[in-house]
């Protein structure tokens, strides 16, 4: 599928379709974890993991990027399509990632912008970082200046005024996916 076709499919998926996804397939891992893993099976519109799991199936044999690993739960959802390889970056090490044994996930403890050329190797990026708007704006500006082509999924776009400001300044085509994503805001942006 083209990037545009994938973008349109994501935009049109229903809450009912997402809520029918079997999220129990990852329980062996998520039940050993704390914090966000507790929310993994929550319905669409409350959490975004079902949407990420759905998105993973729209790509085949590709690299998908998860920027802001935290404890790795988004990477788990994105790893559902086993032909894809998830590259998950965070500047902080989280010990819970050691519980994740998915062979198609690689965790990096580094700033992805220290080797920004890797971002042009993917058509999908999940951005879930500090939520202060600073890194998010730097990251967005980097995608523009590097000529990135693909889809950016932004989490927590309505969490606070800084994230609202970040979301509002995006000039690329975008859609607010909060109704089927995370209750603190999920947004989808396409770079063509």
Short mmCIF file of N, CA and C in Angstrom, two decimals:
data_model
loop_
_atom_site.label_atom_id
_atom_site.label_comp_id
_atom_site.label_asym_id
_atom_site.label_seq_id
_atom_site.Cartn_x
_atom_site.Cartn_y
_atom_site.Cartn_z
N UNK A 1 0.84 -1.18 0.00
CA UNK A 1 0.00 0.00 0.00
C UNK A 1 0.88 1.25 0.00
N UNK A 2 0.39 2.29 -0.62
CA UNK A 2 1.11 3.55 -0.57
C UNK A 2 0.93 4.18 0.80
N UNK A 3 1.77 5.14 1.11
CA UNK A 3 1.66 5.85 2.39
C UNK A 3 0.30 6.54 2.50
N UNK A 4 -0.16 7.11 1.41
CA UNK A 4 -1.47 7.78 1.41
C UNK A 4 -2.58 6.77 1.69
N UNK A 5 -2.52 5.60 1.09
CA UNK A 5 -3.55 4.58 1.32
C UNK A 5 -3.56 4.13 2.78
N UNK A 6 -2.37 3.98 3.36
CA UNK A 6 -2.29 3.60 4.77
C UNK A 6 -2.88 4.71 5.65
N UNK A 7 -2.52 5.93 5.37
CA UNK A 7 -3.05 7.09 6.11
C UNK A 7 -4.58 7.10 6.06
N UNK A 8 -5.14 6.88 4.89
CA UNK A 8 -6.61 6.88 4.73
C UNK A 8 -7.25 5.73 5.49
N UNK A 9 -6.61 4.56 5.49
CA UNK A 9 -7.14 3.41 6.23
C UNK A 9 -7.15 3.70 7.74
N UNK A 10 -6.07 4.31 8.23
CA UNK A 10 -6.01 4.64 9.65
C UNK A 10 -7.12 5.63 9.99
N UNK A 11 -7.28 6.64 9.16
CA UNK A 11 -8.31 7.65 9.40
C UNK A 11 -9.72 7.06 9.45
N UNK A 12 -9.94 5.99 8.71
CA UNK A 12 -11.30 5.48 8.57
C UNK A 12 -11.61 4.28 9.47
N UNK A 13 -10.65 3.80 10.24
CA UNK A 13 -10.93 2.64 11.10
C UNK A 13 -11.93 3.05 12.19
N UNK A 14 -12.81 2.14 12.52
CA UNK A 14 -13.85 2.45 13.52
C UNK A 14 -13.43 1.99 14.91
N UNK A 15 -14.06 2.61 15.88
CA UNK A 15 -13.83 2.21 17.27
C UNK A 15 -14.24 0.76 17.49
N UNK A 16 -15.32 0.35 16.85
CA UNK A 16 -15.79 -1.04 16.98
C UNK A 16 -14.75 -2.01 16.44
N UNK A 17 -14.17 -1.68 15.30
CA UNK A 17 -13.15 -2.54 14.71
C UNK A 17 -11.94 -2.66 15.64
N UNK A 18 -11.51 -1.54 16.21
CA UNK A 18 -10.36 -1.56 17.12
C UNK A 18 -10.69 -2.34 18.39
N UNK A 19 -11.89 -2.15 18.92
CA UNK A 19 -12.25 -2.83 20.15
C UNK A 19 -12.44 -4.33 19.96
N UNK A 20 -12.56 -4.78 18.72
CA UNK A 20 -12.68 -6.22 18.46
C UNK A 20 -11.31 -6.91 18.34
N UNK A 21 -10.23 -6.13 18.33
CA UNK A 21 -8.89 -6.73 18.26
C UNK A 21 -8.60 -7.54 19.52
N UNK A 22 -7.96 -8.68 19.34
CA UNK A 22 -7.57 -9.53 20.47
C UNK A 22 -6.27 -9.00 21.06
N UNK A 23 -6.37 -8.34 22.19
CA UNK A 23 -5.19 -7.77 22.84
C UNK A 23 -4.57 -8.75 23.83
N UNK A 24 -5.20 -9.88 24.03
CA UNK A 24 -4.71 -10.84 25.02
C UNK A 24 -3.46 -11.60 24.54
N UNK A 25 -3.15 -11.50 23.25
CA UNK A 25 -2.01 -12.25 22.72
C UNK A 25 -0.68 -11.78 23.31
N UNK A 26 -0.65 -10.61 23.90
CA UNK A 26 0.59 -10.08 24.50
C UNK A 26 0.58 -10.19 26.02
N UNK A 27 -0.40 -10.84 26.60
CA UNK A 27 -0.53 -10.90 28.05
C UNK A 27 0.67 -11.54 28.75
N UNK A 28 1.32 -12.50 28.10
CA UNK A 28 2.48 -13.12 28.73
C UNK A 28 3.52 -12.07 29.11
N UNK A 29 3.62 -11.03 28.31
CA UNK A 29 4.57 -9.96 28.60
C UNK A 29 3.94 -8.87 29.45
N UNK A 30 2.78 -8.38 29.06
CA UNK A 30 2.21 -7.21 29.73
C UNK A 30 1.83 -7.48 31.19
N UNK A 31 1.46 -8.70 31.54
CA UNK A 31 1.10 -8.97 32.93
C UNK A 31 2.31 -8.96 33.86
N UNK A 32 3.51 -9.05 33.31
CA UNK A 32 4.73 -8.99 34.12
C UNK A 32 5.18 -7.54 34.36
N UNK A 33 4.57 -6.62 33.63
CA UNK A 33 5.01 -5.23 33.65
C UNK A 33 4.12 -4.39 34.56
N UNK A 34 4.54 -3.15 34.77
CA UNK A 34 3.76 -2.21 35.58
C UNK A 34 3.37 -1.01 34.73
N UNK A 35 2.81 -0.04 35.35
CA UNK A 35 2.44 1.26 34.77
C UNK A 35 1.60 1.08 33.51
N UNK A 36 2.12 1.50 32.35
CA UNK A 36 1.31 1.59 31.14
C UNK A 36 0.83 0.24 30.64
N UNK A 37 1.52 -0.84 30.96
CA UNK A 37 1.08 -2.16 30.52
C UNK A 37 -0.29 -2.50 31.11
N UNK A 38 -0.61 -1.90 32.24
CA UNK A 38 -1.92 -2.14 32.85
C UNK A 38 -3.05 -1.64 31.96
N UNK A 39 -2.73 -0.69 31.08
CA UNK A 39 -3.73 -0.07 30.21
C UNK A 39 -3.79 -0.70 28.82
N UNK A 40 -2.95 -1.68 28.57
CA UNK A 40 -2.78 -2.23 27.22
C UNK A 40 -4.08 -2.69 26.59
N UNK A 41 -4.96 -3.28 27.35
CA UNK A 41 -6.20 -3.83 26.80
C UNK A 41 -7.39 -2.88 26.92
N UNK A 42 -7.16 -1.65 27.37
CA UNK A 42 -8.25 -0.68 27.47
C UNK A 42 -8.86 -0.41 26.09
N UNK A 43 -10.10 0.02 26.04
CA UNK A 43 -10.76 0.25 24.75
C UNK A 43 -10.19 1.45 24.00
N UNK A 44 -10.40 1.41 22.69
CA UNK A 44 -10.02 2.53 21.83
C UNK A 44 -10.76 3.78 22.28
N UNK A 45 -10.09 4.89 22.29
CA UNK A 45 -10.67 6.13 22.78
C UNK A 45 -10.27 6.42 24.21
N UNK A 46 -9.83 5.39 24.90
CA UNK A 46 -9.27 5.57 26.24
C UNK A 46 -7.76 5.43 26.18
N UNK A 47 -7.29 4.44 25.43
CA UNK A 47 -5.86 4.23 25.19
C UNK A 47 -5.64 4.02 23.69
N UNK A 48 -4.40 4.18 23.27
CA UNK A 48 -4.05 4.13 21.85
C UNK A 48 -3.42 2.81 21.41
N UNK A 49 -3.28 1.85 22.30
CA UNK A 49 -2.57 0.62 21.96
C UNK A 49 -3.31 -0.21 20.91
N UNK A 50 -4.62 -0.21 20.94
CA UNK A 50 -5.38 -0.92 19.92
C UNK A 50 -5.15 -0.29 18.54
N UNK A 51 -5.12 1.02 18.51
CA UNK A 51 -4.87 1.72 17.25
C UNK A 51 -3.47 1.40 16.73
N UNK A 52 -2.48 1.37 17.61
CA UNK A 52 -1.12 1.02 17.18
C UNK A 52 -1.05 -0.42 16.67
N UNK A 53 -1.75 -1.31 17.33
CA UNK A 53 -1.77 -2.71 16.88
C UNK A 53 -2.40 -2.80 15.49
N UNK A 54 -3.47 -2.07 15.28
CA UNK A 54 -4.11 -2.02 13.96
C UNK A 54 -3.15 -1.46 12.91
N UNK A 55 -2.48 -0.37 13.25
CA UNK A 55 -1.54 0.26 12.31
C UNK A 55 -0.43 -0.71 11.92
N UNK A 56 0.04 -1.51 12.87
CA UNK A 56 1.15 -2.42 12.58
C UNK A 56 0.81 -3.37 11.43
N UNK A 57 -0.44 -3.76 11.32
CA UNK A 57 -0.86 -4.70 10.26
C UNK A 57 -0.93 -4.04 8.88
N UNK A 58 -0.90 -2.73 8.82
CA UNK A 58 -0.97 -2.04 7.53
C UNK A 58 0.39 -1.98 6.83
N UNK A 59 1.43 -2.31 7.56
CA UNK A 59 2.79 -2.35 7.01
C UNK A 59 3.24 -3.80 6.95
N UNK A 60 4.04 -4.13 5.96
CA UNK A 60 4.56 -5.49 5.81
C UNK A 60 6.06 -5.41 5.52
N UNK A 61 6.86 -6.02 6.38
CA UNK A 61 8.31 -6.08 6.15
C UNK A 61 9.00 -4.74 6.19
N UNK A 62 8.54 -3.85 7.06
CA UNK A 62 9.11 -2.50 7.13
C UNK A 62 9.65 -2.19 8.51
N UNK A 63 10.45 -1.13 8.58
CA UNK A 63 10.91 -0.58 9.86
C UNK A 63 9.87 0.41 10.34
N UNK A 64 9.46 0.28 11.60
CA UNK A 64 8.56 1.25 12.23
C UNK A 64 9.31 1.82 13.42
N UNK A 65 9.19 3.12 13.65
CA UNK A 65 9.94 3.77 14.72
C UNK A 65 9.02 4.20 15.85
N UNK A 66 9.48 3.94 17.07
CA UNK A 66 8.79 4.31 18.30
C UNK A 66 9.74 5.25 19.04
N UNK A 67 9.42 6.53 19.05
CA UNK A 67 10.29 7.52 19.69
C UNK A 67 9.69 7.88 21.04
N UNK A 68 10.40 7.48 22.10
CA UNK A 68 9.91 7.63 23.46
C UNK A 68 9.50 6.27 24.01
N UNK A 69 10.44 5.37 24.17
CA UNK A 69 10.17 3.98 24.55
C UNK A 69 9.38 3.86 25.84
N UNK A 70 9.81 4.59 26.88
CA UNK A 70 9.33 4.39 28.23
C UNK A 70 9.46 2.92 28.56
N UNK A 71 8.38 2.24 28.96
CA UNK A 71 8.55 0.83 29.31
C UNK A 71 8.28 -0.12 28.14
N UNK A 72 8.08 0.41 26.94
CA UNK A 72 8.03 -0.42 25.74
C UNK A 72 6.67 -0.91 25.31
N UNK A 73 5.61 -0.44 25.92
CA UNK A 73 4.28 -0.96 25.61
C UNK A 73 3.84 -0.56 24.19
N UNK A 74 4.15 0.63 23.74
CA UNK A 74 3.81 1.00 22.37
C UNK A 74 4.57 0.13 21.38
N UNK A 75 5.82 -0.16 21.68
CA UNK A 75 6.61 -1.03 20.81
C UNK A 75 5.98 -2.42 20.72
N UNK A 76 5.45 -2.91 21.84
CA UNK A 76 4.77 -4.21 21.83
C UNK A 76 3.59 -4.17 20.86
N UNK A 77 2.77 -3.13 20.95
CA UNK A 77 1.61 -3.02 20.07
C UNK A 77 2.04 -2.93 18.61
N UNK A 78 3.08 -2.15 18.33
CA UNK A 78 3.55 -2.00 16.95
C UNK A 78 4.19 -3.28 16.42
N UNK A 79 4.67 -4.14 17.30
CA UNK A 79 5.37 -5.36 16.87
C UNK A 79 4.41 -6.47 16.48
N UNK A 80 3.12 -6.22 16.53
CA UNK A 80 2.14 -7.26 16.24
C UNK A 80 2.34 -7.90 14.87
N UNK A 81 2.65 -7.10 13.86
CA UNK A 81 2.96 -7.65 12.54
C UNK A 81 4.43 -8.07 12.56
N UNK A 82 4.64 -9.37 12.62
CA UNK A 82 5.99 -9.91 12.86
C UNK A 82 6.95 -9.71 11.70
N UNK A 83 6.46 -9.33 10.52
CA UNK A 83 7.39 -9.07 9.41
C UNK A 83 8.02 -7.69 9.51
N UNK A 84 7.47 -6.85 10.37
CA UNK A 84 8.03 -5.51 10.58
C UNK A 84 9.09 -5.57 11.67
N UNK A 85 9.99 -4.58 11.67
CA UNK A 85 10.97 -4.47 12.76
C UNK A 85 10.78 -3.10 13.42
N UNK A 86 10.61 -3.13 14.74
CA UNK A 86 10.36 -1.91 15.50
C UNK A 86 11.68 -1.42 16.08
N UNK A 87 11.99 -0.15 15.83
CA UNK A 87 13.16 0.51 16.40
C UNK A 87 12.64 1.51 17.41
N UNK A 88 12.91 1.25 18.69
CA UNK A 88 12.35 2.06 19.77
C UNK A 88 13.46 2.81 20.49
N UNK A 89 13.34 4.14 20.55
CA UNK A 89 14.37 5.02 21.09
C UNK A 89 13.88 5.75 22.33
N UNK A 90 14.77 5.86 23.32
CA UNK A 90 14.54 6.71 24.49
C UNK A 90 15.89 7.12 25.04
N UNK A 91 15.96 8.29 25.63
CA UNK A 91 17.22 8.75 26.22
C UNK A 91 17.42 8.21 27.63
N UNK A 92 16.41 7.53 28.15
CA UNK A 92 16.47 6.94 29.49
C UNK A 92 16.27 5.43 29.36
N UNK A 93 17.03 4.67 30.13
CA UNK A 93 16.88 3.23 30.15
C UNK A 93 15.73 2.84 31.08
N UNK A 94 14.85 2.00 30.61
CA UNK A 94 13.75 1.48 31.42
C UNK A 94 13.93 -0.02 31.56
N UNK A 95 14.10 -0.51 32.79
CA UNK A 95 14.39 -1.93 33.01
C UNK A 95 13.29 -2.85 32.51
N UNK A 96 12.06 -2.37 32.44
CA UNK A 96 10.97 -3.24 31.99
C UNK A 96 11.12 -3.69 30.54
N UNK A 97 11.90 -2.97 29.75
CA UNK A 97 12.09 -3.41 28.37
C UNK A 97 12.79 -4.77 28.32
N UNK A 98 13.49 -5.13 29.39
CA UNK A 98 14.14 -6.45 29.42
C UNK A 98 13.13 -7.59 29.47
N UNK A 99 11.90 -7.30 29.87
CA UNK A 99 10.85 -8.31 29.90
C UNK A 99 10.28 -8.60 28.52
N UNK A 100 10.55 -7.71 27.58
CA UNK A 100 9.98 -7.82 26.23
C UNK A 100 10.92 -8.66 25.37
N UNK A 101 10.45 -9.79 24.94
CA UNK A 101 11.28 -10.73 24.19
C UNK A 101 10.87 -10.85 22.72
N UNK A 102 10.16 -9.87 22.22
CA UNK A 102 9.75 -9.90 20.82
C UNK A 102 10.99 -9.76 19.93
N UNK A 103 11.24 -10.72 19.05
CA UNK A 103 12.46 -10.66 18.23
C UNK A 103 12.46 -9.54 17.20
N UNK A 104 11.30 -8.95 16.95
CA UNK A 104 11.25 -7.87 15.96
C UNK A 104 11.24 -6.47 16.60
N UNK A 105 11.73 -6.37 17.83
CA UNK A 105 11.88 -5.06 18.49
C UNK A 105 13.34 -4.89 18.90
N UNK A 106 13.90 -3.73 18.57
CA UNK A 106 15.24 -3.35 19.06
C UNK A 106 15.08 -2.06 19.84
N UNK A 107 15.59 -2.07 21.08
CA UNK A 107 15.55 -0.88 21.93
C UNK A 107 16.90 -0.18 21.90
N UNK A 108 16.85 1.15 21.83
CA UNK A 108 18.05 1.99 21.83
C UNK A 108 17.93 2.98 22.98
N UNK A 109 19.00 3.14 23.74
CA UNK A 109 19.04 4.17 24.77
C UNK A 109 19.93 5.28 24.21
N UNK A 110 19.31 6.15 23.45
CA UNK A 110 19.99 7.28 22.82
C UNK A 110 18.95 8.20 22.20
N UNK A 111 19.39 9.40 21.88
CA UNK A 111 18.53 10.37 21.21
C UNK A 111 18.56 10.06 19.73
N UNK A 112 17.43 9.75 19.16
CA UNK A 112 17.37 9.41 17.74
C UNK A 112 17.88 10.56 16.87
N UNK A 113 17.79 11.78 17.36
CA UNK A 113 18.27 12.91 16.57
C UNK A 113 19.79 13.02 16.55
N UNK A 114 20.48 12.16 17.32
CA UNK A 114 21.94 12.10 17.23
C UNK A 114 22.37 11.35 15.97
N UNK A 115 21.48 10.60 15.37
CA UNK A 115 21.72 9.96 14.07
C UNK A 115 20.43 10.07 13.25
N UNK A 116 20.07 11.31 12.91
CA UNK A 116 18.75 11.60 12.33
C UNK A 116 18.49 10.95 10.97
N UNK A 117 19.54 10.54 10.28
CA UNK A 117 19.35 9.95 8.96
C UNK A 117 18.51 8.66 9.02
N UNK A 118 18.50 8.00 10.17
CA UNK A 118 17.75 6.74 10.27
C UNK A 118 16.24 6.97 10.12
N UNK A 119 15.77 8.17 10.43
CA UNK A 119 14.34 8.45 10.36
C UNK A 119 13.81 8.38 8.93
N UNK A 120 14.69 8.57 7.95
CA UNK A 120 14.25 8.48 6.56
C UNK A 120 14.19 7.03 6.08
N UNK A 121 14.43 6.08 6.99
CA UNK A 121 14.35 4.65 6.65
C UNK A 121 12.97 4.08 6.96
N UNK A 122 12.05 4.91 7.42
CA UNK A 122 10.73 4.41 7.83
C UNK A 122 9.62 5.25 7.24
N UNK A 123 8.45 4.62 7.09
CA UNK A 123 7.25 5.36 6.68
C UNK A 123 6.32 5.60 7.86
N UNK A 124 6.71 5.12 9.06
CA UNK A 124 5.85 5.32 10.22
C UNK A 124 6.68 5.62 11.46
N UNK A 125 6.32 6.71 12.13
CA UNK A 125 6.98 7.11 13.38
C UNK A 125 5.91 7.39 14.43
N UNK A 126 6.08 6.77 15.58
CA UNK A 126 5.25 7.05 16.77
C UNK A 126 6.06 7.99 17.65
N UNK A 127 5.51 9.15 18.00
CA UNK A 127 6.21 10.14 18.81
C UNK A 127 5.47 10.30 20.14
N UNK A 128 6.14 9.91 21.22
CA UNK A 128 5.55 9.97 22.56
C UNK A 128 6.69 10.26 23.54
N UNK A 129 7.07 11.52 23.65
CA UNK A 129 8.26 11.86 24.43
C UNK A 129 7.92 12.70 25.65
N UNK A 130 8.59 13.82 25.84
CA UNK A 130 8.51 14.58 27.09
C UNK A 130 7.20 15.31 27.34
N UNK A 131 6.45 15.58 26.31
CA UNK A 131 5.17 16.28 26.42
C UNK A 131 5.31 17.72 26.91
N UNK A 132 6.47 18.31 26.66
CA UNK A 132 6.64 19.73 26.99
C UNK A 132 6.62 20.59 25.73
N UNK A 133 6.44 19.94 24.59
CA UNK A 133 6.39 20.65 23.32
C UNK A 133 7.75 20.98 22.74
N UNK A 134 8.79 21.01 23.55
CA UNK A 134 10.12 21.39 23.06
C UNK A 134 10.69 20.35 22.10
N UNK A 135 10.85 19.11 22.61
CA UNK A 135 11.41 18.08 21.73
C UNK A 135 10.48 17.81 20.56
N UNK A 136 9.19 17.80 20.81
CA UNK A 136 8.23 17.54 19.75
C UNK A 136 8.40 18.55 18.61
N UNK A 137 8.58 19.83 18.95
CA UNK A 137 8.78 20.85 17.91
C UNK A 137 10.11 20.65 17.19
N UNK A 138 11.16 20.35 17.92
CA UNK A 138 12.47 20.08 17.30
C UNK A 138 12.36 18.89 16.36
N UNK A 139 11.68 17.86 16.80
CA UNK A 139 11.52 16.64 16.00
C UNK A 139 10.73 16.94 14.72
N UNK A 140 9.62 17.64 14.86
CA UNK A 140 8.80 18.00 13.70
C UNK A 140 9.62 18.84 12.71
N UNK A 141 10.36 19.82 13.22
CA UNK A 141 11.19 20.65 12.34
C UNK A 141 12.24 19.82 11.63
N UNK A 142 12.78 18.81 12.34
CA UNK A 142 13.76 17.94 11.68
C UNK A 142 13.12 17.16 10.53
N UNK A 143 11.92 16.65 10.76
CA UNK A 143 11.25 15.90 9.69
C UNK A 143 11.05 16.78 8.46
N UNK A 144 10.69 18.03 8.68
CA UNK A 144 10.50 18.96 7.57
C UNK A 144 11.82 19.20 6.85
N UNK A 145 12.86 19.53 7.60
CA UNK A 145 14.14 19.89 6.98
C UNK A 145 14.81 18.71 6.29
N UNK A 146 14.52 17.50 6.74
CA UNK A 146 15.14 16.32 6.12
C UNK A 146 14.34 15.78 4.95
N UNK A 147 13.18 16.38 4.70
CA UNK A 147 12.34 15.92 3.59
C UNK A 147 11.68 14.58 3.85
N UNK A 148 11.38 14.31 5.11
CA UNK A 148 10.76 13.05 5.50
C UNK A 148 9.47 12.81 4.72
N UNK A 149 9.27 11.55 4.32
CA UNK A 149 8.04 11.12 3.66
C UNK A 149 7.48 9.96 4.44
N UNK A 150 6.31 10.14 5.02
CA UNK A 150 5.71 9.07 5.80
C UNK A 150 4.64 9.61 6.72
N UNK A 151 4.34 8.82 7.75
CA UNK A 151 3.28 9.13 8.69
C UNK A 151 3.86 9.31 10.08
N UNK A 152 3.44 10.36 10.76
CA UNK A 152 3.83 10.63 12.14
C UNK A 152 2.58 10.49 13.00
N UNK A 153 2.68 9.63 14.02
CA UNK A 153 1.61 9.45 14.99
C UNK A 153 2.06 10.15 16.27
N UNK A 154 1.31 11.13 16.73
CA UNK A 154 1.66 11.90 17.92
C UNK A 154 0.73 11.54 19.06
N UNK A 155 1.31 11.21 20.20
CA UNK A 155 0.51 10.88 21.38
C UNK A 155 0.42 12.10 22.29
N UNK A 156 -0.65 12.17 23.06
CA UNK A 156 -0.85 13.18 24.11
C UNK A 156 -0.93 14.60 23.58
N UNK A 157 -1.54 14.79 22.42
CA UNK A 157 -1.59 16.12 21.80
C UNK A 157 -2.50 17.10 22.54
N UNK A 158 -3.33 16.60 23.45
CA UNK A 158 -4.21 17.47 24.24
C UNK A 158 -3.89 17.40 25.73
N UNK A 159 -2.73 16.86 26.06
CA UNK A 159 -2.36 16.64 27.46
C UNK A 159 -2.20 17.94 28.23
N UNK A 160 -1.62 18.95 27.60
CA UNK A 160 -1.35 20.21 28.27
C UNK A 160 -1.24 21.32 27.22
N UNK A 161 -1.13 22.58 27.66
CA UNK A 161 -1.05 23.68 26.68
C UNK A 161 0.15 23.59 25.75
N UNK A 162 1.28 23.04 26.23
CA UNK A 162 2.47 22.92 25.38
C UNK A 162 2.21 21.95 24.22
N UNK A 163 1.53 20.85 24.54
CA UNK A 163 1.24 19.87 23.49
C UNK A 163 0.15 20.37 22.55
N UNK A 164 -0.81 21.10 23.08
CA UNK A 164 -1.84 21.72 22.22
C UNK A 164 -1.17 22.68 21.24
N UNK A 165 -0.24 23.47 21.74
CA UNK A 165 0.48 24.42 20.90
C UNK A 165 1.28 23.70 19.81
N UNK A 166 1.96 22.63 20.20
CA UNK A 166 2.71 21.82 19.23
C UNK A 166 1.77 21.31 18.14
N UNK A 167 0.66 20.71 18.54
CA UNK A 167 -0.27 20.14 17.57
C UNK A 167 -0.83 21.24 16.66
N UNK A 168 -1.16 22.37 17.22
CA UNK A 168 -1.75 23.46 16.43
C UNK A 168 -0.78 24.06 15.43
N UNK A 169 0.52 23.97 15.70
CA UNK A 169 1.48 24.58 14.77
C UNK A 169 1.81 23.68 13.59
N UNK A 170 1.39 22.42 13.63
CA UNK A 170 1.67 21.50 12.51
C UNK A 170 0.90 21.97 11.28
N UNK A 171 1.64 22.18 10.20
CA UNK A 171 1.03 22.69 8.98
C UNK A 171 0.77 21.60 7.95
N UNK A 172 1.33 20.42 8.15
CA UNK A 172 1.06 19.31 7.25
C UNK A 172 -0.36 18.79 7.46
N UNK A 173 -0.85 18.05 6.48
CA UNK A 173 -2.17 17.45 6.62
C UNK A 173 -2.20 16.57 7.86
N UNK A 174 -3.23 16.75 8.66
CA UNK A 174 -3.30 16.02 9.93
C UNK A 174 -4.74 15.74 10.28
N UNK A 175 -4.91 14.78 11.19
CA UNK A 175 -6.25 14.46 11.68
C UNK A 175 -6.14 14.10 13.16
N UNK A 176 -7.07 14.58 13.93
CA UNK A 176 -7.14 14.28 15.35
C UNK A 176 -7.84 12.93 15.50
N UNK A 177 -7.13 11.96 16.07
CA UNK A 177 -7.61 10.59 16.21
C UNK A 177 -8.01 10.26 17.65
N UNK A 178 -8.19 11.28 18.48
CA UNK A 178 -8.43 11.09 19.90
C UNK A 178 -9.64 10.20 20.18
N UNK A 179 -10.67 10.29 19.37
CA UNK A 179 -11.89 9.52 19.63
C UNK A 179 -11.66 8.01 19.55
N UNK A 180 -10.59 7.59 18.85
CA UNK A 180 -10.27 6.16 18.77
C UNK A 180 -8.85 5.87 19.23
N UNK A 181 -8.19 6.90 19.75
CA UNK A 181 -6.82 6.74 20.24
C UNK A 181 -6.75 6.90 21.74
N UNK A 182 -5.87 7.77 22.17
CA UNK A 182 -5.63 8.01 23.60
C UNK A 182 -6.49 9.17 24.08
N UNK A 183 -7.09 9.04 25.24
CA UNK A 183 -7.98 10.11 25.73
C UNK A 183 -7.25 11.41 26.02
N UNK A 184 -5.93 11.41 26.07
CA UNK A 184 -5.16 12.64 26.21
C UNK A 184 -4.73 13.20 24.86
N UNK A 185 -5.22 12.57 23.81
CA UNK A 185 -4.99 13.08 22.46
C UNK A 185 -4.08 12.22 21.62
N UNK A 186 -4.55 11.87 20.45
CA UNK A 186 -3.76 11.17 19.44
C UNK A 186 -3.93 11.89 18.12
N UNK A 187 -2.84 12.10 17.43
CA UNK A 187 -2.90 12.81 16.16
C UNK A 187 -2.09 12.11 15.10
N UNK A 188 -2.54 12.21 13.86
CA UNK A 188 -1.89 11.57 12.72
C UNK A 188 -1.54 12.64 11.71
N UNK A 189 -0.29 12.61 11.24
CA UNK A 189 0.20 13.61 10.30
C UNK A 189 0.82 12.88 9.11
N UNK A 190 0.56 13.35 7.91
CA UNK A 190 1.19 12.74 6.74
C UNK A 190 2.15 13.74 6.11
N UNK A 191 3.32 13.23 5.75
CA UNK A 191 4.35 14.00 5.04
C UNK A 191 4.46 13.39 3.65
N UNK A 192 4.11 14.16 2.63
CA UNK A 192 4.19 13.63 1.27
C UNK A 192 5.17 14.42 0.43
#
